[in-house]
C-alpha cells in the first residue's frame, strides 16, 4: 500500500527548491512567503490523497474496460525492449496524452473552470506547482498513464517516467532563472512553462506539453520568447482557499469561467 502522504518526497523537494530559488531567483522581489503560500502548502500535503484514489479508480476502470482488447503480442513486444528504450517511449507517449488532455482542459469551458484553479497562480514558484484541482490532476494524469499501462510498459519504465515527471513539473514552475540553451526545444524549462502561465494575450493557449516542447511545435502552439513574462494568472475571480477552489468549478458563473478566447475581448487568461 502506498503512503497517503509521502513526507520524504516533500522534504527532498523542499530542500532542493527553497535554496535553488534563493540562489538563482528569476523574480528577485518575490518573497518565499508570497500571497496564498500557505494554501499551496495545504495542496502540497493533502491534495495528493484525493488524486491517488481518483487515479486508482479512473485508470483501474479504463483498464478493466479496454484491457481485453489489447493484443498480448503488442504488450510482449513492448516489454521485450531494453529499459532505456521503454523509458524514452513512455516519456513521449505519456506527454502526448498530457498535451491532448491539457489542451482539452483549455478548450472546453466546463473543464477550464477546473484548470483555472491552476492558472490562478500569480507568483510562480515550486510550491505553486502543486495548486491543481484534483479533477484536473486525475484526468490529465490518467491520460498520461492509461496508454503506458495499456501498452504494457514495465513497472521500472513507468517509475522512471513518474520520477522525471514529478521533478520536472515542480522545476518548470519554480522561480528560477535557469535556462536550457538549445535544449529548450527538447526539454520543458521554466522559460517554456512560465509562458504558459503568462497573463498576456500572445501567451493564451500556448505551451501545453508537460515535458517535451517539440510537441507544441508539432501542434502549432509553441511560444518561446527570450525574455520572461512579467505577469501571471487569470483575470477571472478564482477564490483563494482550498475548499473554495475545490467547489469553484461547480459554482462558477459560466460567463466568468469561460476560456478567455471565447470570453469578452477585454478579459484575459493565462496558465
Ligand atoms: Zn494550462
CSV table of C-alpha atoms and ligand atoms in Angstrom, one decimal:
chain,number,residue,atom,x,y,z
A,1,UNK,CA,0.0,0.0,0.0
A,2,UNK,CA,1.4,3.4,-0.9
A,3,UNK,CA,1.8,6.2,1.6
A,4,UNK,CA,-1.0,8.6,1.6
A,5,UNK,CA,1.4,11.5,2.2
A,6,UNK,CA,5.0,11.0,1.1
A,7,UNK,CA,6.7,13.2,3.7
A,8,UNK,CA,10.2,12.1,2.5
A,9,UNK,CA,9.5,13.3,-1.1
A,10,UNK,CA,8.0,16.6,0.2
A,11,UNK,CA,11.2,17.1,2.3
A,12,UNK,CA,13.6,16.3,-0.6
A,13,UNK,CA,11.7,18.7,-3.0
A,14,UNK,CA,11.7,21.5,-0.4
A,15,UNK,CA,15.4,21.0,0.4
A,16,UNK,CA,16.3,21.3,-3.3
A,17,UNK,CA,14.0,24.1,-4.4
A,18,UNK,CA,13.9,26.5,-1.5
A,19,UNK,CA,17.7,27.1,-1.7
A,20,UNK,CA,17.7,27.0,-5.5
A,21,UNK,CA,15.1,29.8,-5.7
A,22,UNK,CA,17.2,31.9,-3.2
A,23,UNK,CA,20.4,31.3,-5.1
A,24,UNK,CA,19.1,31.9,-8.7
A,25,UNK,CA,15.8,33.8,-8.4
A,26,UNK,CA,14.0,34.9,-11.6
A,27,UNK,CA,11.8,37.5,-9.9
A,28,UNK,CA,14.1,38.7,-7.1
A,29,UNK,CA,11.4,40.8,-5.4
A,30,UNK,CA,9.2,37.8,-4.9
A,31,UNK,CA,9.2,36.6,-1.2
A,32,UNK,CA,9.2,33.0,-0.2
A,33,UNK,CA,6.1,33.7,1.8
A,34,UNK,CA,4.2,35.3,-1.2
A,35,UNK,CA,0.4,35.6,-1.3
A,36,UNK,CA,-1.5,32.4,-0.7
A,37,UNK,CA,1.6,30.4,0.0
A,38,UNK,CA,0.0,28.6,3.0
A,39,UNK,CA,-2.9,27.5,0.8
A,40,UNK,CA,-0.3,25.9,-1.6
A,41,UNK,CA,1.3,24.1,1.4
A,42,UNK,CA,-2.1,22.6,2.0
A,43,UNK,CA,-2.2,21.4,-1.6
A,44,UNK,CA,1.4,20.0,-1.2
A,45,UNK,CA,0.4,17.8,1.7
A,46,UNK,CA,-3.2,16.9,1.2
A,47,UNK,CA,-4.3,17.2,-2.5
A,48,UNK,CA,-2.3,14.1,-3.4
A,49,UNK,CA,-4.6,11.8,-1.3
A,50,UNK,CA,-7.6,12.7,-3.4
A,51,UNK,CA,-5.5,12.4,-6.6
A,52,UNK,CA,-4.2,8.9,-5.7
A,53,UNK,CA,-7.6,7.5,-5.0
A,54,UNK,CA,-9.1,9.2,-8.1
A,55,UNK,CA,-6.4,7.9,-10.3
A,56,UNK,CA,-6.7,4.3,-9.0
A,57,UNK,CA,-10.4,4.5,-9.8
A,58,UNK,CA,-10.1,6.1,-13.3
A,59,UNK,CA,-7.1,4.2,-14.5
A,60,UNK,CA,-8.4,0.9,-13.0
A,61,UNK,CA,-11.9,1.4,-14.6
A,62,UNK,CA,-10.4,2.2,-18.1
A,63,UNK,CA,-8.0,-0.7,-18.0
A,64,UNK,CA,-10.9,-3.0,-17.0
A,65,UNK,CA,-12.8,-1.8,-20.0
A,66,UNK,CA,-10.1,-1.9,-22.6
A,67,UNK,CA,-7.7,-4.5,-21.2
A,68,UNK,CA,-9.2,-7.5,-23.0
A,69,UNK,CA,-8.9,-5.8,-26.4
A,70,UNK,CA,-5.1,-5.3,-26.2
A,71,UNK,CA,-3.2,-8.0,-28.2
A,72,UNK,CA,-0.8,-9.9,-26.0
A,73,UNK,CA,1.8,-9.8,-28.8
A,74,UNK,CA,1.8,-6.0,-28.5
A,75,UNK,CA,2.5,-5.9,-24.8
A,76,UNK,CA,5.1,-8.6,-25.1
A,77,UNK,CA,6.9,-6.7,-27.8
A,78,UNK,CA,6.9,-3.5,-25.7
A,79,UNK,CA,8.2,-5.4,-22.6
A,80,UNK,CA,10.9,-7.1,-24.6
A,81,UNK,CA,12.7,-3.8,-25.4
A,82,UNK,CA,15.6,-2.6,-23.2
A,83,UNK,CA,14.6,-0.5,-20.2
A,84,UNK,CA,16.2,2.7,-21.6
A,85,UNK,CA,14.2,2.5,-24.8
A,86,UNK,CA,11.0,1.8,-22.9
A,87,UNK,CA,11.6,4.8,-20.6
A,88,UNK,CA,12.1,7.1,-23.6
A,89,UNK,CA,9.0,5.8,-25.3
A,90,UNK,CA,7.0,6.0,-22.1
A,91,UNK,CA,8.0,9.6,-21.7
A,92,UNK,CA,7.0,10.6,-25.2
A,93,UNK,CA,3.7,8.7,-25.2
A,94,UNK,CA,2.7,10.0,-21.7
A,95,UNK,CA,3.5,13.6,-22.7
A,96,UNK,CA,1.3,13.2,-25.8
A,97,UNK,CA,-1.5,12.1,-23.5
A,98,UNK,CA,-0.8,15.1,-21.2
A,99,UNK,CA,-0.6,17.6,-24.2
A,100,UNK,CA,-4.0,16.4,-25.5
A,101,UNK,CA,-5.8,16.4,-22.1
A,102,UNK,CA,-4.3,19.8,-21.2
A,103,UNK,CA,-5.4,21.3,-24.5
A,104,UNK,CA,-8.9,20.0,-24.0
A,105,UNK,CA,-9.0,21.5,-20.5
A,106,UNK,CA,-8.2,24.9,-22.1
A,107,UNK,CA,-10.7,24.5,-24.9
A,108,UNK,CA,-13.9,23.2,-23.1
A,109,UNK,CA,-15.5,25.9,-21.0
A,110,UNK,CA,-16.7,23.5,-18.2
A,111,UNK,CA,-13.3,21.8,-17.9
A,112,UNK,CA,-11.5,25.2,-18.0
A,113,UNK,CA,-13.2,26.0,-14.7
A,114,UNK,CA,-11.2,23.2,-13.1
A,115,UNK,CA,-8.0,24.1,-14.8
A,116,UNK,CA,-8.5,27.8,-14.0
A,117,UNK,CA,-7.6,26.9,-10.4
A,118,UNK,CA,-4.0,26.1,-11.5
A,119,UNK,CA,-3.9,29.2,-13.7
A,120,UNK,CA,-4.8,31.4,-10.7
A,121,UNK,CA,-1.1,31.3,-9.8
A,122,UNK,CA,0.1,34.8,-9.8
A,123,UNK,CA,3.6,34.3,-8.4
A,124,UNK,CA,5.3,31.3,-9.9
A,125,UNK,CA,7.4,29.1,-7.6
A,126,UNK,CA,8.0,25.4,-6.7
A,127,UNK,CA,5.1,25.5,-4.2
A,128,UNK,CA,2.6,26.9,-6.7
A,129,UNK,CA,3.2,23.8,-8.9
A,130,UNK,CA,1.0,21.9,-6.5
A,131,UNK,CA,-2.1,24.1,-6.9
A,132,UNK,CA,-4.0,21.8,-9.2
A,133,UNK,CA,-7.7,20.9,-8.8
A,134,UNK,CA,-7.9,17.1,-8.1
A,135,UNK,CA,-10.3,16.6,-11.0
A,136,UNK,CA,-7.9,18.3,-13.4
A,137,UNK,CA,-5.0,16.3,-12.0
A,138,UNK,CA,-6.8,13.0,-12.0
A,139,UNK,CA,-8.0,13.2,-15.6
A,140,UNK,CA,-4.8,14.8,-17.1
A,141,UNK,CA,-2.5,12.3,-15.3
A,142,UNK,CA,-4.8,9.4,-16.3
A,143,UNK,CA,-4.5,10.5,-20.0
A,144,UNK,CA,-0.7,10.0,-19.5
A,145,UNK,CA,-0.8,6.7,-17.6
A,146,UNK,CA,-3.5,4.8,-19.3
A,147,UNK,CA,-1.5,4.4,-22.6
A,148,UNK,CA,1.5,3.3,-20.6
A,149,UNK,CA,-0.4,0.5,-18.8
A,150,UNK,CA,-2.4,-0.4,-21.9
A,151,UNK,CA,0.8,-0.9,-23.9
A,152,UNK,CA,2.3,-3.0,-21.2
A,153,UNK,CA,5.4,-0.9,-20.3
A,154,UNK,CA,7.4,-2.4,-17.5
A,155,UNK,CA,6.9,-1.0,-14.0
A,156,UNK,CA,10.5,0.2,-14.0
A,157,UNK,CA,10.0,2.2,-17.1
A,158,UNK,CA,6.8,3.7,-15.7
A,159,UNK,CA,8.6,4.5,-12.4
A,160,UNK,CA,11.4,6.3,-14.3
A,161,UNK,CA,8.7,8.4,-16.1
A,162,UNK,CA,6.9,9.2,-12.8
A,163,UNK,CA,10.2,10.4,-11.2
A,164,UNK,CA,11.1,12.6,-14.2
A,165,UNK,CA,7.6,14.0,-14.4
A,166,UNK,CA,7.5,14.8,-10.7
A,167,UNK,CA,10.8,16.5,-10.7
A,168,UNK,CA,10.2,18.5,-13.9
A,169,UNK,CA,6.7,19.6,-13.0
A,170,UNK,CA,8.0,21.3,-9.9
A,171,UNK,CA,11.1,22.7,-11.6
A,172,UNK,CA,9.2,24.3,-14.6
A,173,UNK,CA,7.0,26.3,-12.1
A,174,UNK,CA,10.0,27.4,-9.9
A,175,UNK,CA,11.1,31.0,-9.5
A,176,UNK,CA,14.5,30.3,-11.1
A,177,UNK,CA,16.3,31.9,-14.0
A,178,UNK,CA,18.0,28.7,-15.2
A,179,UNK,CA,17.9,28.5,-19.0
A,180,UNK,CA,18.5,25.4,-21.1
A,181,UNK,CA,20.2,26.9,-24.2
A,182,UNK,CA,19.4,24.9,-27.3
A,183,UNK,CA,18.0,22.1,-25.2
A,184,UNK,CA,15.0,24.4,-24.6
A,185,UNK,CA,13.3,23.0,-27.7
A,186,UNK,CA,13.6,19.4,-26.4
A,187,UNK,CA,13.1,19.6,-22.6
A,188,UNK,CA,10.5,21.8,-20.8
A,189,UNK,CA,12.1,24.6,-18.8
A,190,UNK,CA,10.9,27.3,-16.5
A,191,UNK,CA,11.2,29.6,-19.6
A,192,UNK,CA,8.8,27.3,-21.6
A,193,UNK,CA,6.2,26.8,-18.8
A,194,UNK,CA,6.3,30.3,-17.3
A,195,UNK,CA,5.0,31.5,-20.7
A,196,UNK,CA,2.1,29.0,-20.4
A,197,UNK,CA,1.1,30.8,-17.2
A,198,UNK,CA,1.7,34.4,-18.5
A,199,UNK,CA,-1.3,36.7,-18.3
A,200,UNK,CA,-0.5,38.2,-21.7
A,201,UNK,CA,-2.6,37.8,-24.8
A,202,UNK,CA,0.1,36.4,-27.0
A,203,UNK,CA,0.6,33.6,-24.4
A,204,UNK,CA,-3.0,32.3,-24.3
A,205,UNK,CA,-3.3,28.6,-25.2
A,206,UNK,CA,0.4,28.1,-25.7
A,207,UNK,CA,3.0,25.6,-24.4
A,208,UNK,CA,0.7,22.7,-23.4
A,209,UNK,CA,3.3,20.0,-23.1
A,210,UNK,CA,4.5,18.9,-19.7
A,211,UNK,CA,7.9,17.8,-20.7
A,212,UNK,CA,8.6,18.0,-24.4
A,213,UNK,CA,8.3,21.4,-26.1
A,214,UNK,CA,8.5,20.0,-29.6
A,215,UNK,CA,5.0,18.6,-29.1
A,216,UNK,CA,3.9,22.2,-29.1
A,217,UNK,CA,6.0,22.8,-32.2
A,218,UNK,CA,4.1,20.0,-33.9
A,219,UNK,CA,0.8,21.2,-32.6
A,220,UNK,CA,1.3,24.8,-33.6
A,221,UNK,CA,1.1,26.0,-30.0
A,222,UNK,CA,4.7,26.9,-29.2
A,223,UNK,CA,5.7,30.2,-27.7
A,224,UNK,CA,9.4,30.8,-26.6
A,225,UNK,CA,10.4,34.5,-26.4
A,226,UNK,CA,13.8,35.2,-24.9
A,227,UNK,CA,12.6,37.4,-22.2
A,228,UNK,CA,10.5,36.1,-19.3
A,229,UNK,CA,6.8,37.1,-18.6
A,230,UNK,CA,6.1,39.9,-16.2
A,231,UNK,CA,2.6,39.0,-15.2
A,232,UNK,CA,1.0,35.6,-14.4
A,233,UNK,CA,-2.6,34.5,-13.6
A,234,UNK,CA,-6.1,34.8,-14.8
A,235,UNK,CA,-8.5,37.7,-14.6
A,236,UNK,CA,-11.5,35.6,-13.5
A,237,UNK,CA,-12.3,35.5,-9.8
A,238,UNK,CA,-10.9,32.2,-8.7
A,239,UNK,CA,-11.3,32.1,-4.8
A,240,UNK,CA,-8.2,31.8,-2.6
A,241,UNK,CA,-8.8,29.0,-0.2
A,242,UNK,CA,-8.5,25.2,-0.8
A,243,UNK,CA,-12.1,24.3,0.0
A,244,UNK,CA,-13.4,27.2,-2.1
A,245,UNK,CA,-11.2,26.2,-5.0
A,246,UNK,CA,-12.5,22.6,-4.8
A,247,UNK,CA,-16.1,23.7,-5.4
A,248,UNK,CA,-15.3,26.7,-7.7
A,249,UNK,CA,-15.8,24.7,-11.0
A,250,UNK,CA,-19.3,23.7,-9.9
A,251,UNK,CA,-20.5,27.1,-8.7
A,252,UNK,CA,-18.6,29.4,-11.0
A,253,UNK,CA,-20.6,31.7,-13.2
A,254,UNK,CA,-20.4,30.2,-16.7
A,255,UNK,CA,-19.6,33.5,-18.3
A,256,UNK,CA,-16.7,34.4,-16.0
A,257,UNK,CA,-15.3,30.8,-16.2
A,258,UNK,CA,-15.2,30.6,-20.0
A,259,UNK,CA,-11.7,30.4,-21.6
A,260,UNK,CA,-10.6,33.9,-22.4
A,261,UNK,CA,-10.6,33.3,-26.2
A,262,UNK,CA,-14.3,32.9,-26.0
A,263,UNK,CA,-15.0,35.5,-23.3
A,264,UNK,CA,-15.1,39.3,-23.5
A,265,UNK,CA,-12.2,40.7,-25.5
A,266,UNK,CA,-11.1,42.8,-22.6
A,267,UNK,CA,-10.7,39.7,-20.4
A,268,UNK,CA,-7.5,37.8,-20.1
A,269,UNK,CA,-6.4,34.3,-19.3
A,270,UNK,CA,-3.1,32.5,-18.8
A,271,UNK,CA,-1.7,29.3,-17.5
B,1,LIG,ZN1,-2.9,25.2,-18.7
